[in-house]
Amino acid sequence: MSLLRKLRRRANSKPREKRRLPRKSRSENASAEITIEIGLPSSKVAETVYRSLLPETKQPSGFRSRVSVKRRGRTLELQIFADDIVALRAASNTFLRFVTVAVKTLNVVAPFYRKPNAE
């Protein structure tokens, strides 16, 4: 069958009905949650990373995930709440990447802020 004939046949056929699944309200959606504890080299590094993450946790409503960050000594605790598993994975990847970037940046910048040894 030629391509032109196939296209004509499609154009003349009835459109397919799309089956729609009933939409669930936000409260009926399965929610997902994860807690991640990250040990850092020092409490000073933990405080710096903590303060760099805080602005990222302030999100207006309407997002599919929420994140809270806590610091205890040299440990950071990320609590991620999401409406679904896909949003949970995306948020956890994002915040783990933020932590990695902050620590790598500190490793590059820190030598410039160290006090020289008194001789």
PDB file of C-alpha atoms in Angstrom:
ATOM      1  CA  MET A   1       0.000   0.000   0.000  1.00  0.00           C
ATOM      2  CA  SER A   2       1.412   3.359  -0.961  1.00  0.00           C
ATOM      3  CA  LEU A   3       2.123   6.109   1.530  1.00  0.00           C
ATOM      4  CA  LEU A   4      -0.468   8.384  -0.049  1.00  0.00           C
ATOM      5  CA  ARG A   5      -3.149   5.725   0.347  1.00  0.00           C
ATOM      6  CA  LYS A   6      -2.231   5.216   4.030  1.00  0.00           C
ATOM      7  CA  LEU A   7      -2.453   8.937   4.698  1.00  0.00           C
ATOM      8  CA  ARG A   8      -5.863   9.170   3.015  1.00  0.00           C
ATOM      9  CA  ARG A   9      -7.113   6.200   4.995  1.00  0.00           C
ATOM     10  CA  ARG A  10      -5.968   7.835   8.261  1.00  0.00           C
ATOM     11  CA  ALA A  11      -7.578  11.150   7.306  1.00  0.00           C
ATOM     12  CA  ASN A  12     -10.927   9.476   6.627  1.00  0.00           C
ATOM     13  CA  SER A  13     -10.946   7.273   9.705  1.00  0.00           C
ATOM     14  CA  LYS A  14     -12.653   8.272  12.917  1.00  0.00           C
ATOM     15  CA  PRO A  15     -10.401   9.757  15.581  1.00  0.00           C
ATOM     16  CA  ARG A  16      -9.510   7.345  18.331  1.00  0.00           C
ATOM     17  CA  GLU A  17     -11.062   7.943  21.678  1.00  0.00           C
ATOM     18  CA  LYS A  18      -8.527   8.507  24.384  1.00  0.00           C
ATOM     19  CA  ARG A  19      -9.120   6.612  27.558  1.00  0.00           C
ATOM     20  CA  ARG A  20      -8.596   8.813  30.539  1.00  0.00           C
ATOM     21  CA  LEU A  21      -7.939   7.532  33.985  1.00  0.00           C
ATOM     22  CA  PRO A  22      -9.782   9.268  36.799  1.00  0.00           C
ATOM     23  CA  ARG A  23      -7.652  12.013  38.292  1.00  0.00           C
ATOM     24  CA  LYS A  24      -6.729  11.692  41.894  1.00  0.00           C
ATOM     25  CA  SER A  25      -6.754  14.664  44.180  1.00  0.00           C
ATOM     26  CA  ARG A  26      -3.494  15.699  45.815  1.00  0.00           C
ATOM     27  CA  SER A  27      -4.558  14.119  49.101  1.00  0.00           C
ATOM     28  CA  GLU A  28      -5.145  10.738  47.425  1.00  0.00           C
ATOM     29  CA  ASN A  29      -1.737  10.663  45.734  1.00  0.00           C
ATOM     30  CA  ALA A  30       0.800   8.385  47.292  1.00  0.00           C
ATOM     31  CA  SER A  31       3.388  10.500  49.055  1.00  0.00           C
ATOM     32  CA  ALA A  32       7.066   9.712  49.347  1.00  0.00           C
ATOM     33  CA  GLU A  33       9.617  10.734  51.940  1.00  0.00           C
ATOM     34  CA  ILE A  34      13.348  10.266  52.450  1.00  0.00           C
ATOM     35  CA  THR A  35      15.834  11.358  55.109  1.00  0.00           C
ATOM     36  CA  ILE A  36      19.490  11.666  54.135  1.00  0.00           C
ATOM     37  CA  GLU A  37      22.267  12.253  56.672  1.00  0.00           C
ATOM     38  CA  ILE A  38      25.560  13.570  55.319  1.00  0.00           C
ATOM     39  CA  GLY A  39      28.718  13.610  57.425  1.00  0.00           C
ATOM     40  CA  LEU A  40      31.073  16.480  56.613  1.00  0.00           C
ATOM     41  CA  PRO A  41      34.739  17.040  57.558  1.00  0.00           C
ATOM     42  CA  SER A  42      34.050  19.731  60.182  1.00  0.00           C
ATOM     43  CA  SER A  43      31.236  21.654  61.835  1.00  0.00           C
ATOM     44  CA  LYS A  44      32.457  24.827  60.099  1.00  0.00           C
ATOM     45  CA  VAL A  45      32.034  23.182  56.684  1.00  0.00           C
ATOM     46  CA  ALA A  46      28.633  21.824  57.772  1.00  0.00           C
ATOM     47  CA  GLU A  47      27.509  25.317  58.828  1.00  0.00           C
ATOM     48  CA  THR A  48      28.637  26.857  55.524  1.00  0.00           C
ATOM     49  CA  VAL A  49      26.907  24.176  53.440  1.00  0.00           C
ATOM     50  CA  TYR A  50      23.801  24.448  55.641  1.00  0.00           C
ATOM     51  CA  ARG A  51      23.584  28.207  55.103  1.00  0.00           C
ATOM     52  CA  SER A  52      24.076  27.778  51.358  1.00  0.00           C
ATOM     53  CA  LEU A  53      21.191  25.276  51.184  1.00  0.00           C
ATOM     54  CA  LEU A  54      18.674  27.273  53.225  1.00  0.00           C
ATOM     55  CA  PRO A  55      17.576  29.642  50.407  1.00  0.00           C
ATOM     56  CA  GLU A  56      16.928  26.635  48.164  1.00  0.00           C
ATOM     57  CA  THR A  57      14.422  25.203  50.655  1.00  0.00           C
ATOM     58  CA  LYS A  58      12.195  28.291  50.520  1.00  0.00           C
ATOM     59  CA  GLN A  59       9.714  27.460  47.762  1.00  0.00           C
ATOM     60  CA  PRO A  60       6.229  28.797  47.173  1.00  0.00           C
ATOM     61  CA  SER A  61       3.375  26.307  47.319  1.00  0.00           C
ATOM     62  CA  GLY A  62       2.567  24.385  44.173  1.00  0.00           C
ATOM     63  CA  PHE A  63       5.826  22.475  43.901  1.00  0.00           C
ATOM     64  CA  ARG A  64       5.671  18.696  44.075  1.00  0.00           C
ATOM     65  CA  SER A  65       8.389  18.418  46.742  1.00  0.00           C
ATOM     66  CA  ARG A  66       9.439  20.121  49.958  1.00  0.00           C
ATOM     67  CA  VAL A  67      12.833  19.974  51.642  1.00  0.00           C
ATOM     68  CA  SER A  68      13.951  20.750  55.173  1.00  0.00           C
ATOM     69  CA  VAL A  69      17.598  20.980  56.190  1.00  0.00           C
ATOM     70  CA  LYS A  70      18.945  20.545  59.733  1.00  0.00           C
ATOM     71  CA  ARG A  71      22.484  20.659  61.048  1.00  0.00           C
ATOM     72  CA  ARG A  72      23.804  18.776  64.068  1.00  0.00           C
ATOM     73  CA  GLY A  73      27.515  19.235  64.647  1.00  0.00           C
ATOM     74  CA  ARG A  74      29.229  18.167  61.461  1.00  0.00           C
ATOM     75  CA  THR A  75      26.204  16.275  60.118  1.00  0.00           C
ATOM     76  CA  LEU A  76      23.599  17.641  57.722  1.00  0.00           C
ATOM     77  CA  GLU A  77      20.156  16.075  57.616  1.00  0.00           C
ATOM     78  CA  LEU A  78      18.028  16.512  54.501  1.00  0.00           C
ATOM     79  CA  GLN A  79      14.361  15.576  54.815  1.00  0.00           C
ATOM     80  CA  ILE A  80      12.633  15.459  51.448  1.00  0.00           C
ATOM     81  CA  PHE A  81       8.864  15.103  51.111  1.00  0.00           C
ATOM     82  CA  ALA A  82       7.285  14.649  47.688  1.00  0.00           C
ATOM     83  CA  ASP A  83       3.910  13.953  46.140  1.00  0.00           C
ATOM     84  CA  ASP A  84       5.282  11.034  44.125  1.00  0.00           C
ATOM     85  CA  ILE A  85       8.436   8.964  43.674  1.00  0.00           C
ATOM     86  CA  VAL A  86       9.514  10.836  40.529  1.00  0.00           C
ATOM     87  CA  ALA A  87       9.459  14.173  42.349  1.00  0.00           C
ATOM     88  CA  LEU A  88      11.294  12.574  45.285  1.00  0.00           C
ATOM     89  CA  ARG A  89      14.088  11.338  43.027  1.00  0.00           C
ATOM     90  CA  ALA A  90      14.396  14.703  41.288  1.00  0.00           C
ATOM     91  CA  ALA A  91      14.517  16.651  44.559  1.00  0.00           C
ATOM     92  CA  SER A  92      17.021  14.279  46.177  1.00  0.00           C
ATOM     93  CA  ASN A  93      19.304  14.416  43.121  1.00  0.00           C
ATOM     94  CA  THR A  94      19.095  18.208  43.102  1.00  0.00           C
ATOM     95  CA  PHE A  95      19.925  18.662  46.777  1.00  0.00           C
ATOM     96  CA  LEU A  96      22.701  16.063  46.765  1.00  0.00           C
ATOM     97  CA  ARG A  97      24.199  17.927  43.811  1.00  0.00           C
ATOM     98  CA  PHE A  98      23.896  21.231  45.749  1.00  0.00           C
ATOM     99  CA  VAL A  99      25.802  19.690  48.673  1.00  0.00           C
ATOM    100  CA  THR A 100      28.493  18.293  46.357  1.00  0.00           C
ATOM    101  CA  VAL A 101      28.963  21.638  44.611  1.00  0.00           C
ATOM    102  CA  ALA A 102      29.146  23.512  47.924  1.00  0.00           C
ATOM    103  CA  VAL A 103      31.787  21.140  49.349  1.00  0.00           C
ATOM    104  CA  LYS A 104      33.865  21.196  46.148  1.00  0.00           C
ATOM    105  CA  THR A 105      33.679  24.991  46.070  1.00  0.00           C
ATOM    106  CA  LEU A 106      34.849  25.167  49.681  1.00  0.00           C
ATOM    107  CA  ASN A 107      37.782  22.883  48.869  1.00  0.00           C
ATOM    108  CA  VAL A 108      38.851  25.199  46.050  1.00  0.00           C
ATOM    109  CA  VAL A 109      38.288  28.483  47.899  1.00  0.00           C
ATOM    110  CA  ALA A 110      39.410  27.513  51.428  1.00  0.00           C
ATOM    111  CA  PRO A 111      43.184  27.709  50.800  1.00  0.00           C
ATOM    112  CA  PHE A 112      42.828  31.409  49.976  1.00  0.00           C
ATOM    113  CA  TYR A 113      41.257  32.128  53.372  1.00  0.00           C
ATOM    114  CA  ARG A 114      43.674  30.212  55.584  1.00  0.00           C
ATOM    115  CA  LYS A 115      45.858  32.297  57.827  1.00  0.00           C
ATOM    116  CA  PRO A 116      49.567  32.052  57.052  1.00  0.00           C
ATOM    117  CA  ASN A 117      51.678  30.305  59.701  1.00  0.00           C
ATOM    118  CA  ALA A 118      53.510  32.690  61.999  1.00  0.00           C
ATOM    119  CA  GLU A 119      57.249  32.164  61.686  1.00  0.00           C
TER     120      GLU A 119
END
